[in-house]
Short mmCIF file of C-alpha atoms in Angstrom, two decimals:
data_model
loop_
_atom_site.label_atom_id
_atom_site.label_comp_id
_atom_site.label_asym_id
_atom_site.label_seq_id
_atom_site.Cartn_x
_atom_site.Cartn_y
_atom_site.Cartn_z
CA MET A 1 82.14 74.72 72.88
CA ASN A 2 84.38 74.07 75.87
CA SER A 3 83.05 71.99 78.69
CA SER A 4 82.70 73.54 82.14
CA SER A 5 85.71 71.46 83.23
CA ASP A 6 87.82 72.88 80.40
CA ALA A 7 86.75 76.42 81.27
CA ALA A 8 87.59 75.88 84.93
CA ASN A 9 91.08 74.64 84.08
CA SER A 10 91.93 77.22 81.41
CA PRO A 11 94.32 80.03 82.35
CA GLY A 12 92.49 83.21 83.32
CA PRO A 13 93.18 86.72 82.01
CA LEU A 14 96.72 87.96 82.48
CA ALA A 15 97.38 91.06 84.56
CA LEU A 16 100.55 93.11 84.93
CA VAL A 17 100.97 94.85 88.29
CA MET A 18 103.72 97.44 88.74
CA GLY A 19 104.58 98.89 92.12
CA GLY A 20 106.21 102.17 92.97
CA GLY A 21 109.66 103.29 93.98
CA GLY A 22 110.36 106.55 92.16
CA ALA A 23 113.42 106.19 89.94
CA ARG A 24 113.51 102.48 90.81
CA ALA A 25 110.63 101.90 88.39
CA ALA A 26 113.18 101.91 85.57
CA TYR A 27 114.01 98.40 86.77
CA GLN A 28 110.52 97.27 85.71
CA VAL A 29 111.25 98.41 82.16
CA GLY A 30 114.22 96.07 82.00
CA PHE A 31 112.00 93.15 82.96
CA LEU A 32 109.48 94.11 80.31
CA ARG A 33 112.24 94.41 77.72
CA ALA A 34 113.35 90.84 78.32
CA VAL A 35 109.78 89.55 78.09
CA ALA A 36 109.13 91.57 74.92
CA ARG A 37 112.08 89.95 73.17
CA ARG A 38 110.45 86.55 73.69
CA HIS A 39 106.86 87.70 73.16
CA PRO A 40 106.92 90.77 70.85
CA THR A 41 103.16 90.67 70.24
CA LEU A 42 102.08 89.80 73.78
CA GLU A 43 98.75 91.30 74.80
CA ILE A 44 98.11 92.02 78.49
CA PRO A 45 94.41 92.70 79.01
CA ILE A 46 94.69 94.04 82.56
CA ILE A 47 97.38 96.55 83.56
CA THR A 48 97.68 98.26 86.93
CA GLY A 49 100.27 100.56 88.45
CA VAL A 50 100.90 102.79 91.41
CA SER A 51 103.30 105.68 91.95
CA ALA A 52 106.06 105.56 89.30
CA GLY A 53 104.61 102.22 88.18
CA ALA A 54 101.56 104.18 87.05
CA ILE A 55 103.67 105.86 84.35
CA ASN A 56 104.70 102.46 83.00
CA ALA A 57 101.14 101.12 83.23
CA VAL A 58 99.51 103.98 81.34
CA HIS A 59 102.21 104.05 78.67
CA LEU A 60 101.67 100.36 77.89
CA ALA A 61 97.88 100.70 78.02
CA ALA A 62 97.86 103.68 75.67
CA HIS A 63 100.48 102.63 73.10
CA PRO A 64 99.04 101.84 69.65
CA GLY A 65 101.77 99.43 68.56
CA PRO A 66 102.74 95.85 69.47
CA PHE A 67 104.12 95.00 72.90
CA ARG A 68 107.78 95.11 71.94
CA THR A 69 107.47 98.53 70.32
CA ALA A 70 105.59 99.87 73.34
CA VAL A 71 108.27 98.58 75.71
CA GLU A 72 111.14 99.94 73.62
CA GLU A 73 109.57 103.39 73.53
CA LEU A 74 108.97 103.18 77.28
CA ALA A 75 112.64 102.30 77.75
CA GLU A 76 113.62 105.26 75.60
CA LEU A 77 111.45 107.51 77.76
CA TRP A 78 113.21 106.33 80.94
CA LEU A 79 116.72 106.29 79.53
CA SER A 80 116.29 109.87 78.31
CA LEU A 81 115.28 111.10 81.75
CA THR A 82 117.37 113.57 83.68
CA MET A 83 116.63 115.17 87.00
CA ASP A 84 115.56 118.46 85.43
CA ARG A 85 112.96 116.62 83.33
CA VAL A 86 111.28 115.39 86.52
CA PHE A 87 111.39 118.44 88.80
CA GLU A 88 112.93 121.88 89.10
CA VAL A 89 116.54 121.56 90.27
CA ASP A 90 117.49 125.24 90.17
CA PRO A 91 119.26 126.07 93.50
CA ARG A 92 117.32 129.31 93.89
CA HIS A 93 114.01 127.49 93.54
CA LEU A 94 114.94 124.79 96.06
CA THR A 95 116.39 127.33 98.51
CA LEU A 96 113.29 129.50 98.35
CA ASN A 97 111.07 126.52 99.06
CA LEU A 98 113.19 125.51 102.05
CA LEU A 99 113.10 129.06 103.42
CA ARG A 100 109.34 129.22 103.02
CA TRP A 101 108.96 125.92 104.86
CA GLY A 102 111.19 127.17 107.67
CA LEU A 103 109.31 130.44 107.93
CA GLN A 104 105.97 128.63 108.03
CA LEU A 105 107.28 126.37 110.79
CA VAL A 106 108.65 129.08 113.08
CA SER A 107 105.63 131.35 112.53
CA GLY A 108 103.38 129.02 114.47
CA GLY A 109 100.78 129.19 111.72
CA LEU A 110 100.37 132.97 111.98
CA LEU A 111 101.11 133.31 108.27
CA GLY A 112 97.85 131.55 107.44
CA GLU A 113 97.60 128.98 104.66
CA PRO A 114 101.03 127.56 103.76
CA ARG A 115 102.47 129.18 100.64
CA ILE A 116 104.59 126.13 99.79
CA ARG A 117 103.08 122.81 98.79
CA SER A 118 106.18 120.69 98.19
CA LEU A 119 109.94 120.82 98.12
CA MET A 120 110.04 120.30 94.36
CA ASP A 121 107.95 121.41 91.38
CA THR A 122 107.09 118.52 89.03
CA ALA A 123 105.83 120.63 86.16
CA PRO A 124 108.75 119.38 84.00
CA LEU A 125 107.61 115.77 84.41
CA ARG A 126 104.08 116.62 83.35
CA GLU A 127 105.40 118.34 80.23
CA TYR A 128 107.76 115.44 79.51
CA LEU A 129 104.97 112.82 79.72
CA ALA A 130 102.46 114.87 77.73
CA GLY A 131 104.34 114.28 74.47
CA PRO A 132 104.52 110.45 74.39
CA LEU A 133 100.98 110.12 75.78
CA GLU A 134 99.58 112.78 73.42
CA ALA A 135 97.48 114.22 76.21
CA SER A 136 98.42 117.56 77.71
CA GLU A 137 94.76 118.06 78.67
CA GLY A 138 91.82 115.68 78.88
CA PRO A 139 91.68 111.88 78.62
CA ILE A 140 94.66 109.95 77.25
CA PRO A 141 93.41 108.94 73.77
CA GLY A 142 95.40 105.74 73.30
CA ILE A 143 93.64 103.94 76.16
CA ALA A 144 90.19 104.35 74.65
CA ALA A 145 91.50 103.20 71.27
CA ASN A 146 92.98 100.00 72.71
CA LEU A 147 89.81 99.29 74.68
CA GLU A 148 87.72 99.68 71.55
CA ALA A 149 90.08 97.41 69.59
CA GLY A 150 89.79 94.70 72.26
CA ARG A 151 93.53 94.70 73.00
CA LEU A 152 92.88 95.95 76.52
CA ARG A 153 90.25 95.08 79.09
CA ALA A 154 91.12 97.59 81.81
CA VAL A 155 93.89 99.81 83.16
CA ALA A 156 93.96 101.05 86.75
CA ILE A 157 96.20 103.42 88.69
CA SER A 158 95.91 104.21 92.38
CA THR A 159 96.12 107.48 94.29
CA SER A 160 95.73 108.53 97.92
CA SER A 161 93.19 111.19 98.79
CA TYR A 162 94.58 113.67 101.31
CA THR A 163 91.09 115.12 101.55
CA THR A 164 89.34 111.96 102.79
CA GLY A 165 92.24 109.69 103.77
CA ARG A 166 91.11 106.93 101.39
CA SER A 167 92.90 105.00 98.69
CA ILE A 168 91.26 105.65 95.33
CA THR A 169 91.91 103.41 92.34
CA TRP A 170 90.96 105.03 89.04
CA VAL A 171 89.86 102.50 86.44
CA GLN A 172 89.24 102.85 82.73
CA GLY A 173 87.84 99.81 80.98
CA SER A 174 84.84 98.05 79.56
CA GLY A 175 82.14 96.56 81.75
CA ILE A 176 83.87 97.59 84.98
CA ARG A 177 81.98 97.34 88.24
CA PRO A 178 83.50 99.60 90.93
CA TRP A 179 84.32 98.08 94.29
CA THR A 180 84.50 99.43 97.82
CA ARG A 181 86.55 98.11 100.73
CA PRO A 182 87.50 99.69 104.07
CA LYS A 183 89.52 102.84 103.34
CA ARG A 184 89.74 102.10 99.60
CA ARG A 185 87.46 102.19 96.62
CA ALA A 186 87.49 102.21 92.83
CA VAL A 187 86.24 105.00 90.60
CA VAL A 188 85.57 104.45 86.89
CA ALA A 189 86.82 107.40 84.87
CA PRO A 190 88.85 108.24 81.75
CA LEU A 191 92.48 108.50 82.84
CA THR A 192 94.34 111.78 82.39
CA LEU A 193 97.76 113.21 83.14
CA ASP A 194 96.33 114.50 86.42
CA HIS A 195 95.77 110.91 87.58
CA ILE A 196 99.35 109.96 86.72
CA MET A 197 100.82 113.03 88.39
CA ALA A 198 98.73 112.38 91.50
CA SER A 199 99.78 108.74 91.69
CA THR A 200 103.46 109.73 91.46
CA ALA A 201 103.29 112.64 93.93
CA LEU A 202 105.81 111.51 96.55
CA PRO A 203 104.68 113.10 99.86
CA LEU A 204 106.32 116.42 100.73
CA PHE A 205 108.83 116.10 97.88
CA PHE A 206 106.25 116.41 95.05
CA PRO A 207 103.03 118.49 95.11
CA ALA A 208 99.57 117.00 95.53
CA VAL A 209 97.20 117.17 92.55
CA GLN A 210 93.59 118.32 92.59
CA ILE A 211 91.08 116.06 90.85
CA GLY A 212 87.51 117.25 91.23
CA GLU A 213 87.08 118.59 94.75
CA GLU A 214 89.80 116.48 96.37
CA TRP A 215 93.59 116.58 96.58
CA TYR A 216 95.56 113.44 95.84
CA GLY A 217 99.08 112.18 96.42
CA ASP A 218 101.16 109.07 95.84
CA GLY A 219 98.98 106.00 95.49
CA GLY A 220 101.25 103.84 97.62
CA ILE A 221 100.43 105.71 100.83
CA ARG A 222 97.11 104.02 101.62
CA LEU A 223 97.02 101.11 99.15
CA SER A 224 97.04 98.24 101.64
CA ALA A 225 96.41 95.60 98.94
CA PRO A 226 98.41 96.47 95.79
CA LEU A 227 97.27 93.31 93.97
CA SER A 228 93.63 94.03 94.71
CA PRO A 229 92.81 96.11 91.59
CA ALA A 230 94.03 93.32 89.28
CA VAL A 231 92.02 90.70 91.15
CA HIS A 232 88.86 92.82 91.13
CA LEU A 233 89.28 93.36 87.40
CA GLY A 234 89.13 89.61 86.82
CA ALA A 235 92.77 88.54 86.60
CA GLY A 236 93.45 84.82 86.72
CA ARG A 237 97.20 85.25 86.40
CA ILE A 238 99.24 88.11 87.82
CA LEU A 239 102.78 89.13 86.94
CA ALA A 240 103.83 91.53 89.70
CA LEU A 241 106.96 93.65 89.31
CA SER A 242 108.43 94.85 92.59
CA THR A 243 111.41 97.15 93.10
CA ARG A 244 112.03 95.81 96.62
CA PHE A 245 115.06 93.59 97.18
CA GLU A 246 114.40 90.54 99.35
CA PRO A 247 117.54 89.84 101.44
CA THR A 248 118.53 86.46 102.76
CA SER A 249 118.30 85.88 106.52
CA ARG A 250 121.99 86.60 106.88
CA GLU A 251 121.81 89.75 104.75
CA ALA A 252 118.82 90.99 106.72
CA GLU A 253 120.90 90.95 109.91
CA HIS A 254 123.59 93.18 108.43
CA PRO A 255 123.33 96.77 109.78
CA PHE A 256 123.07 99.58 107.23
CA THR A 257 124.34 102.20 109.65
CA ARG A 258 126.28 102.39 112.91
CA GLY A 259 125.20 104.42 115.91
CA TYR A 260 122.17 106.69 115.90
CA PRO A 261 120.37 106.48 112.51
CA PRO A 262 120.69 109.60 110.33
CA PRO A 263 117.51 111.18 108.92
CA ALA A 264 118.18 109.52 105.54
CA GLN A 265 117.95 106.08 107.18
CA VAL A 266 114.71 106.93 109.00
CA ILE A 267 113.11 108.45 105.89
CA GLY A 268 114.24 105.49 103.79
CA SER A 269 112.71 103.01 106.23
CA MET A 270 109.44 104.93 106.07
CA LEU A 271 109.48 105.00 102.26
CA ASN A 272 110.05 101.25 102.11
CA ALA A 273 107.30 100.54 104.62
CA VAL A 274 104.77 102.75 102.86
CA PHE A 275 105.56 102.13 99.19
CA LEU A 276 107.31 98.78 98.83
CA ASP A 277 106.65 96.38 101.70
CA LEU A 278 102.88 96.13 101.14
CA LEU A 279 103.26 94.30 97.82
CA ASP A 280 105.17 91.52 99.58
CA GLN A 281 102.53 91.27 102.30
CA ASP A 282 99.73 91.19 99.75
CA ALA A 283 101.50 88.52 97.70
CA TRP A 284 101.79 86.40 100.85
CA ARG A 285 98.04 86.73 101.45
CA VAL A 286 97.21 85.74 97.87
CA GLU A 287 99.39 82.65 98.04
CA LYS A 288 97.88 81.67 101.39
CA ILE A 289 94.35 82.00 99.98
CA ASN A 290 95.40 79.96 96.95
CA ARG A 291 96.67 77.14 99.16
CA LEU A 292 93.42 77.11 101.10
CA LEU A 293 91.26 77.14 97.96
CA ARG A 294 93.15 74.22 96.42
CA ARG A 295 91.94 72.09 99.34
CA ILE A 296 88.31 73.00 98.70
CA PRO A 297 86.15 71.65 95.84
CA PRO A 298 85.37 74.40 93.28
CA GLU A 299 81.64 74.29 94.00
CA LYS A 300 82.27 75.05 97.69
CA ARG A 301 84.56 78.03 97.34
CA ASP A 302 81.80 80.59 97.85
CA GLY A 303 82.79 82.78 94.92
CA LEU A 304 86.51 82.78 95.69
CA ARG A 305 88.96 81.77 92.97
CA ILE A 306 92.57 80.78 92.59
CA VAL A 307 94.80 83.50 91.13
CA ASP A 308 98.22 82.40 89.90
CA LEU A 309 100.87 84.87 91.00
CA LEU A 310 104.50 85.41 90.05
CA THR A 311 106.31 88.21 91.87
CA LEU A 312 109.60 89.37 90.36
CA ARG A 313 112.10 91.50 92.22
CA PRO A 314 115.71 92.76 91.99
CA CYS A 315 118.64 90.48 92.74
CA ARG A 316 120.38 93.40 94.47
CA ASP A 317 119.37 96.21 96.81
CA LEU A 318 118.64 99.14 94.49
CA ALA A 319 119.19 101.59 97.34
CA GLN A 320 122.73 100.34 97.92
CA LEU A 321 123.32 100.62 94.19
CA ALA A 322 122.08 104.23 94.24
CA GLY A 323 124.91 105.15 96.59
CA ASP A 324 127.37 104.43 93.79
CA PHE A 325 125.74 107.13 91.65
CA GLU A 326 125.22 109.89 94.22
CA ALA A 327 127.83 112.03 92.46
CA ASP A 328 125.48 112.25 89.44
CA LEU A 329 123.06 114.46 91.34
CA PRO A 330 123.03 118.19 90.61
CA PRO A 331 125.50 119.77 93.06
CA PHE A 332 123.03 121.69 95.22
CA LEU A 333 120.59 118.79 95.46
CA ARG A 334 123.46 116.46 96.32
CA TYR A 335 124.42 118.91 99.06
CA LEU A 336 120.88 118.82 100.50
CA ILE A 337 120.59 115.03 100.25
CA ARG A 338 123.94 114.50 101.94
CA GLY A 339 122.72 116.80 104.70
CA LEU A 340 120.19 114.08 105.52
CA GLY A 341 123.04 111.64 106.05
CA THR A 342 122.90 109.53 102.88
CA HIS A 343 126.66 109.01 103.17
CA GLN A 344 126.18 107.59 106.70
CA THR A 345 124.12 104.60 105.56
CA GLU A 346 124.93 101.72 103.23
CA SER A 347 121.36 101.73 101.88
CA PRO A 348 120.27 105.31 101.05
CA ASP A 349 116.69 104.50 100.04
CA VAL A 350 115.63 108.14 99.79
CA LEU A 351 118.36 108.64 97.19
CA SER A 352 117.16 105.66 95.13
CA PHE A 353 113.69 107.22 94.89
CA LEU A 354 114.99 110.54 93.56
CA LEU A 355 117.98 109.55 91.42
CA PHE A 356 116.49 110.21 87.97
CA GLU A 357 119.86 110.25 86.25
CA PRO A 358 120.87 108.33 83.09
CA ARG A 359 123.70 106.18 84.49
CA TYR A 360 121.62 104.89 87.40
CA LEU A 361 118.52 104.37 85.27
CA THR A 362 120.51 102.54 82.60
CA HIS A 363 121.96 100.24 85.24
CA LEU A 364 118.47 99.49 86.56
CA VAL A 365 117.11 98.67 83.10
CA GLU A 366 120.05 96.34 82.39
CA MET A 367 119.67 94.65 85.78
CA GLY A 368 115.96 94.14 85.13
CA GLU A 369 116.74 92.44 81.83
CA ARG A 370 119.27 90.10 83.44
CA ASP A 371 116.94 89.21 86.30
CA ALA A 372 114.09 88.49 83.90
CA ASP A 373 116.28 86.26 81.76
CA ALA A 374 117.30 84.34 84.88
CA ARG A 375 113.64 83.59 85.67
CA MET A 376 112.32 83.34 82.14
CA GLY A 377 111.18 79.77 82.68
CA GLU A 378 108.78 80.85 85.43
CA ILE A 379 107.65 83.82 83.39
CA GLU A 380 106.96 81.63 80.35
CA THR A 381 104.92 79.24 82.49
CA LEU A 382 102.74 82.07 83.75
CA LEU A 383 102.30 83.62 80.32
CA THR A 384 101.35 80.38 78.58
CA GLY A 385 99.30 78.92 81.45
CA ALA A 386 99.85 75.50 83.02
CA PRO A 387 97.36 72.61 82.73
CA GLN A 388 96.90 72.34 86.48
CA ARG A 389 95.89 75.96 86.91
CA GLU A 390 92.36 76.36 88.10
CA VAL A 391 90.61 79.69 87.58
CA LEU A 392 86.89 80.07 88.08
CA ASP A 393 84.69 82.63 86.41
CA ALA A 394 83.59 84.07 89.72
CA PRO A 395 83.60 87.40 91.55
CA SER A 396 86.85 88.63 93.08
CA PRO A 397 87.78 87.09 96.44
CA THR A 398 85.97 88.93 99.20
CA LEU A 399 89.16 89.07 101.24
CA ARG A 400 90.64 91.33 98.58
#
């Protein structure tokens, strides 16, 4: 039997946290590919995801095979994607939706309930995911099987309720105790395709999804603490995969556009602020809490615990990269996107969210692999656990 000192110093459960970013989430697959080559049978007991990261999270949590096989099949899923497998790209469909929006706007609400719910129809994505997950209707069976086998402790994906304005994290696992915080709470439930489609429902572009009596959209909208689900589920070590490039001080001063910002620049800034920046802020809070806790004796930490965190991110701005592949868009959609001014900015973030095309996705996967290889030493340290790590068997930090 281990002594209490040994237990306190042993590495805690590993969690994988995957943020959003639309098409950018293919970058996460490249990271996972590099890790899987080194650790083909790695087991990750806690997996969480939001937005497009929810697709990756559920696929890994539901796959019956070893880690490397699961990652390779996930890579195949992404590398086989085309725009028409994510949403309807037919010009007539898009034009009709735009006309309906315009008519609703100029009618002053006299037409009653809006007839259009989004610019794009994501029914193709639902059909595309139903095959690999073996769940067109009802709970995704692979998750329950992995929970029963002990390979998985919990999987969680987050959504935003348009009905109540709260962030809802849906959790499937064993022995889970739901949590509630201001404007966010957890709900224990078997995960379905509806939860995935809700978590990935980019506002206005993709339609909201009804679950029960409420309507839900992209989980990144109200998730103020993206690392929180993993911490609440008992993680002692967190590997967080971001799709947000962190520029140097000099790079941050470089202007993306000259003169008055085009709509594409404004929309892109909003998308970054809502879906990508919060992971960085949350990581900063976790590290600050860790530094404070290391100065306090374990018995005086009042239930708080140290959580080792490694955040991995792209070495290059994925939005700037997307500009190189704009020509791959279907012609009519490219026409609409350019109308927003994507060609007037060096960092067309809105394009990087929607560019579900093979050449761009392949480039992201390959970049993810290279970036992971460059930081494999840090990744190995987190996966194996370091002697000095201190993780207490205590409730999640109350600040989370």
